[in-house]
Every structure is written in C-alpha cells, then in structure tokens.
GROMACS .gro file of C-alpha atoms in nm:
model
  216
    1MET     CA    1   0.819   0.425   1.974
    2LYS     CA    2   0.746   0.167   1.705
    3LYS     CA    3   0.934   0.274   1.391
    4ASN     CA    4   0.954   0.000   1.128
    5ILE     CA    5   0.599  -0.065   1.017
    6ILE     CA    6   0.429  -0.290   0.763
    7LEU     CA    7   0.094  -0.157   0.638
    8MET     CA    8  -0.156  -0.424   0.542
    9GLY     CA    9  -0.515  -0.439   0.422
   10PRO     CA   10  -0.708  -0.502   0.100
   11PRO     CA   11  -0.670  -0.277  -0.206
   12ALA     CA   12  -0.815   0.073  -0.144
   13ALA     CA   13  -0.837   0.026   0.234
   14GLY     CA   14  -0.649   0.355   0.273
   15LYS     CA   15  -0.289   0.241   0.315
   16GLY     CA   16  -0.142   0.504   0.083
   17THR     CA   17  -0.329   0.793   0.245
   18LEU     CA   18  -0.233   0.676   0.594
   19ALA     CA   19   0.130   0.634   0.491
   20LYS     CA   20   0.151   0.994   0.368
   21LYS     CA   21   0.010   1.128   0.696
   22LEU     CA   22   0.246   0.916   0.907
   23LEU     CA   23   0.538   1.021   0.690
   24GLN     CA   24   0.461   1.388   0.748
   25LYS     CA   25   0.424   1.341   1.123
   26TYR     CA   26   0.713   1.106   1.197
   27GLY     CA   27   0.956   1.141   0.907
   28PHE     CA   28   0.936   0.774   0.814
   29VAL     CA   29   1.049   0.657   0.470
   30HIS     CA   30   0.755   0.532   0.262
   31ILE     CA   31   0.848   0.214   0.075
   32SER     CA   32   0.565   0.130  -0.166
   33THR     CA   33   0.623  -0.152  -0.412
   34GLY     CA   34   0.334  -0.024  -0.623
   35ASP     CA   35   0.493   0.321  -0.654
   36MET     CA   36   0.833   0.170  -0.730
   37PHE     CA   37   0.688  -0.049  -1.005
   38ARG     CA   38   0.486   0.235  -1.159
   39ASP     CA   39   0.791   0.464  -1.160
   40ALA     CA   40   0.994   0.193  -1.330
   41ALA     CA   41   0.718   0.146  -1.589
   42LYS     CA   42   0.716   0.521  -1.666
   43GLU     CA   43   1.093   0.505  -1.713
   44GLY     CA   44   1.042   0.217  -1.957
   45THR     CA   45   1.276  -0.023  -1.777
   46GLU     CA   46   1.247  -0.395  -1.847
   47LEU     CA   47   1.152  -0.459  -1.484
   48GLY     CA   48   0.889  -0.184  -1.489
   49LEU     CA   49   0.725  -0.297  -1.814
   50THR     CA   50   0.716  -0.658  -1.696
   51ALA     CA   51   0.561  -0.557  -1.363
   52LYS     CA   52   0.306  -0.334  -1.542
   53GLU     CA   53   0.166  -0.633  -1.733
   54TYR     CA   54   0.085  -0.807  -1.405
   55ILE     CA   55  -0.046  -0.494  -1.231
   56ASP     CA   56  -0.279  -0.399  -1.518
   57ARG     CA   57  -0.440  -0.744  -1.497
   58GLY     CA   58  -0.477  -0.713  -1.120
   59ASP     CA   59  -0.228  -0.997  -1.065
   60LEU     CA   60   0.059  -1.011  -0.819
   61VAL     CA   61   0.406  -0.935  -0.951
   62PRO     CA   62   0.620  -1.254  -0.920
   63ASP     CA   63   0.804  -1.298  -0.592
   64ASP     CA   64   1.155  -1.297  -0.739
   65ILE     CA   65   1.105  -0.952  -0.895
   66THR     CA   66   0.935  -0.802  -0.591
   67ILE     CA   67   1.176  -0.943  -0.331
   68GLY     CA   68   1.475  -0.815  -0.528
   69VAL     CA   69   1.334  -0.462  -0.550
   70VAL     CA   70   1.250  -0.448  -0.177
   71ASN     CA   71   1.586  -0.590  -0.071
   72GLU     CA   72   1.770  -0.321  -0.266
   73ARG     CA   73   1.550  -0.048  -0.116
   74LEU     CA   74   1.596  -0.164   0.244
   75HIS     CA   75   1.973  -0.144   0.209
   76LYS     CA   76   2.001   0.213   0.077
   77GLY     CA   77   2.105   0.342   0.420
   78ASP     CA   78   1.839   0.615   0.459
   79LEU     CA   79   1.605   0.444   0.707
   80GLY     CA   80   1.733   0.598   1.030
   81ASN     CA   81   1.388   0.732   1.126
   82GLY     CA   82   1.215   0.406   1.038
   83TYR     CA   83   1.000   0.308   0.742
   84LEU     CA   84   0.649   0.224   0.628
   85LEU     CA   85   0.640  -0.082   0.405
   86ASP     CA   86   0.330  -0.069   0.182
   87GLY     CA   87   0.239  -0.348  -0.063
   88PHE     CA   88   0.494  -0.598   0.065
   89PRO     CA   89   0.491  -0.872   0.179
   90ARG     CA   90   0.185  -1.020   0.006
   91THR     CA   91   0.260  -1.389   0.051
   92ILE     CA   92   0.404  -1.607   0.327
   93HIS     CA   93   0.711  -1.666   0.108
   94GLN     CA   94   0.766  -1.289   0.081
   95ALA     CA   95   0.721  -1.249   0.457
   96GLU     CA   96   0.983  -1.516   0.524
   97ALA     CA   97   1.220  -1.350   0.274
   98LEU     CA   98   1.166  -1.014   0.447
   99ALA     CA   99   1.241  -1.168   0.787
  100GLU     CA  100   1.575  -1.287   0.653
  101MET     CA  101   1.653  -0.945   0.499
  102VAL     CA  102   1.608  -0.756   0.827
  103LYS     CA  103   1.703  -1.023   1.082
  104GLY     CA  104   1.916  -0.880   1.363
  105SER     CA  105   1.934  -0.534   1.204
  106SER     CA  106   1.788  -0.193   1.281
  107SER     CA  107   1.541  -0.256   0.997
  108ASP     CA  108   1.368  -0.539   1.185
  109ILE     CA  109   0.987  -0.514   1.186
  110ASP     CA  110   0.829  -0.352   1.494
  111VAL     CA  111   0.459  -0.378   1.412
  112VAL     CA  112   0.215  -0.476   1.135
  113ILE     CA  113  -0.076  -0.232   1.106
  114ASN     CA  114  -0.377  -0.388   0.930
  115LEU     CA  115  -0.663  -0.177   0.791
  116GLU     CA  116  -0.996  -0.361   0.776
  117CYS     CA  117  -1.264  -0.266   0.519
  118ASP     CA  118  -1.571  -0.440   0.367
  119GLU     CA  119  -1.579  -0.526  -0.004
  120ALA     CA  120  -1.866  -0.296  -0.107
  121GLU     CA  121  -1.677   0.007   0.025
  122LEU     CA  122  -1.359  -0.105  -0.150
  123VAL     CA  123  -1.543  -0.119  -0.484
  124ARG     CA  124  -1.686   0.231  -0.429
  125ARG     CA  125  -1.345   0.372  -0.343
  126VAL     CA  126  -1.158   0.212  -0.632
  127THR     CA  127  -1.401   0.274  -0.918
  128GLY     CA  128  -1.434   0.641  -0.821
  129ARG     CA  129  -1.063   0.707  -0.781
  130ARG     CA  130  -0.890   0.945  -1.022
  131ILE     CA  131  -0.522   1.045  -1.040
  132CYS     CA  132  -0.353   1.351  -1.192
  133ARG     CA  133  -0.149   1.237  -1.490
  134ASN     CA  134   0.102   1.516  -1.427
  135CYS     CA  135   0.162   1.545  -1.050
  136GLY     CA  136  -0.005   1.227  -0.917
  137ALA     CA  137  -0.252   1.408  -0.686
  138PRO     CA  138  -0.546   1.181  -0.587
  139TYR     CA  139  -0.917   1.259  -0.633
  140HIS     CA  140  -1.249   1.078  -0.607
  141ILE     CA  141  -1.565   1.140  -0.810
  142GLU     CA  142  -1.779   1.134  -0.492
  143THR     CA  143  -1.570   1.232  -0.193
  144MET     CA  144  -1.279   1.438  -0.329
  145LYS     CA  145  -1.399   1.613  -0.645
  146PRO     CA  146  -1.175   1.860  -0.832
  147LYS     CA  147  -1.303   2.215  -0.880
  148VAL     CA  148  -1.322   2.151  -1.257
  149GLU     CA  149  -1.420   1.801  -1.369
  150GLY     CA  150  -1.125   1.608  -1.509
  151VAL     CA  151  -0.871   1.878  -1.418
  152CYS     CA  152  -0.624   1.875  -1.127
  153ASP     CA  153  -0.668   2.163  -0.879
  154LEU     CA  154  -0.295   2.176  -0.810
  155CYS     CA  155  -0.133   2.177  -1.153
  156GLY     CA  156  -0.409   2.172  -1.414
  157GLY     CA  157  -0.310   1.825  -1.528
  158GLU     CA  158  -0.552   1.570  -1.674
  159LEU     CA  159  -0.723   1.334  -1.428
  160TYR     CA  160  -0.743   0.970  -1.531
  161GLN     CA  161  -0.848   0.630  -1.399
  162ARG     CA  162  -0.565   0.381  -1.356
  163ALA     CA  163  -0.595   0.059  -1.555
  164ASP     CA  164  -0.611  -0.141  -1.229
  165ASP     CA  165  -0.886   0.078  -1.079
  166THR     CA  166  -1.177  -0.094  -1.253
  167GLU     CA  167  -1.422  -0.321  -1.070
  168GLU     CA  168  -1.308  -0.621  -1.275
  169ALA     CA  169  -0.941  -0.568  -1.186
  170LEU     CA  170  -1.033  -0.506  -0.822
  171LYS     CA  171  -1.228  -0.834  -0.802
  172ASN     CA  172  -0.921  -1.015  -0.930
  173ARG     CA  173  -0.696  -0.832  -0.684
  174LEU     CA  174  -0.931  -0.917  -0.397
  175LYS     CA  175  -0.933  -1.283  -0.500
  176ASN     CA  176  -0.553  -1.281  -0.483
  177TYR     CA  177  -0.568  -1.094  -0.151
  178TYR     CA  178  -0.806  -1.342   0.014
  179THR     CA  179  -0.615  -1.650  -0.102
  180GLN     CA  180  -0.253  -1.533  -0.080
  181THR     CA  181  -0.223  -1.223   0.137
  182GLN     CA  182  -0.487  -1.266   0.408
  183PRO     CA  183  -0.303  -1.570   0.557
  184LEU     CA  184  -0.028  -1.323   0.648
  185LEU     CA  185  -0.257  -1.181   0.915
  186ASP     CA  186  -0.240  -1.511   1.102
  187TYR     CA  187   0.134  -1.531   1.034
  188TYR     CA  188   0.204  -1.193   1.195
  189ASP     CA  189  -0.059  -1.240   1.467
  190ASN     CA  190   0.123  -1.555   1.576
  191LEU     CA  191   0.443  -1.350   1.598
  192GLY     CA  192   0.266  -1.094   1.819
  193LEU     CA  193   0.319  -0.815   1.564
  194LEU     CA  194  -0.034  -0.759   1.428
  195LYS     CA  195  -0.261  -0.466   1.522
  196SER     CA  196  -0.588  -0.413   1.325
  197PHE     CA  197  -0.787  -0.091   1.280
  198ASP     CA  198  -1.127  -0.015   1.123
  199SER     CA  199  -1.066   0.192   0.808
  200LEU     CA  200  -1.437   0.277   0.775
  201LYS     CA  201  -1.379   0.544   1.040
  202GLY     CA  202  -1.314   0.900   0.928
  203SER     CA  203  -0.956   0.948   0.813
  204ASP     CA  204  -0.877   1.195   1.093
  205GLU     CA  205  -1.019   0.968   1.363
  206LEU     CA  206  -0.835   0.667   1.221
  207PHE     CA  207  -0.509   0.862   1.203
  208GLU     CA  208  -0.541   0.978   1.564
  209GLU     CA  209  -0.606   0.625   1.683
  210ILE     CA  210  -0.304   0.487   1.499
  211CYS     CA  211  -0.075   0.769   1.618
  212GLU     CA  212  -0.183   0.700   1.978
  213PHE     CA  213  -0.090   0.336   1.928
  214ILE     CA  214   0.249   0.420   1.773
  215ASN     CA  215   0.332   0.670   2.046
  216GLY     CA  216   0.225   0.429   2.318
   0.00000   0.00000   0.00000
C-alpha cells in the first residue's frame, strides 16, 4: 500500500477535505503547512506572524521558512503509518529540498496525488467558504450551510471568511500556482510518482476512486 503521499492541486481543489477522509480511513498523519502557519499565527510567534503577512496577501511563504518547518515536522518520529503532505512542496526548489530530507528513509515519497479543478469552480468554492472561529469546522454558503446563518452547528461559534478566501487573493494565489507550483506536476510525472484525479466529481465518488488506487 502506498503510504507517504503528497497532495497537490490548486487552492480549493479539495485537498483538505480529502486529507481528513484519508486520515480517518488509514491513520495517516496530516502535515499541512497552511494549518501549521495559521496555528503559529494564533500563538503570536514571530514565524507565524511573518507567515501570516504572506498568506493574507495570497503570496507564498518564503522557501527558507517553509522548508525549515516541514523538515522539523518530518523528523518528529510519529509517521509510522505514513503521512499526507498538503501545501508542500510548492516550488521545484522545495521539491528538491524534500527529496533530500527523506532520501533513503521510511519517509520517502510513494505517490503524488493531484486534484484537477477548473478556475470558475475554484472561485465559487473559495468565495463561499466559511470557517468556525472557535472550532474550525468548515461551511459553505451554497453547499454546506449552517442551520443558523453565521453560527456553527457544532459549537455555536461565529462563522467567518478567512482573509485569503476572497476572489482577489485567490486570483493572486492561482497566479503563483500556475507559474511556480504547476511545473511540479511535470517534475513528479517524470519521476513516475504523479497520479491525477478529477475533483469535480462528487466527494464520495472521488474518495472511493482514490482509496481504490491507494489499496491497489
């Protein structure tokens, strides 16, 4: 079974949702650079506040900061069941740094799963996304509405729109994705590690298809 997985795809392609489902099914560790940066920002650390400035603009966090955070996480010793790496690498330089981190170890990459999605759908998903300020539960104003507008079903917390979930920020993130991240698809394809899936499918159908691939 393929265990160490990189999740790729444009912003809002569904990587986070897929990661949670795979984590529940297989017991993988979810390593999300976005989550790590946001947690650090909430804690008010220097690293977190610096990363937040880039994220709020829709820009990529500099390589030296990101690579350092990922390297520390990969060496914590809790990855026995494998991991899902989400949000890293985003550049060829990061991919080469990752290859050096895991070379010859049990953390070596087994497969790169890429979620494909057209831009119009990405805009719809991002601009309608809402998050619970208290527990982090996700909602959407069209497809996953709370029972009471603006209030989390689970904890009663306030729902809000993240600063990087505007159309303007998304356009900037997509520009960065097309110029810096998309070349990674060729990079991993040439290594024989890339497998792409259509994320416009229903989430259950997509999940089944990916599980069948992983189990195969």
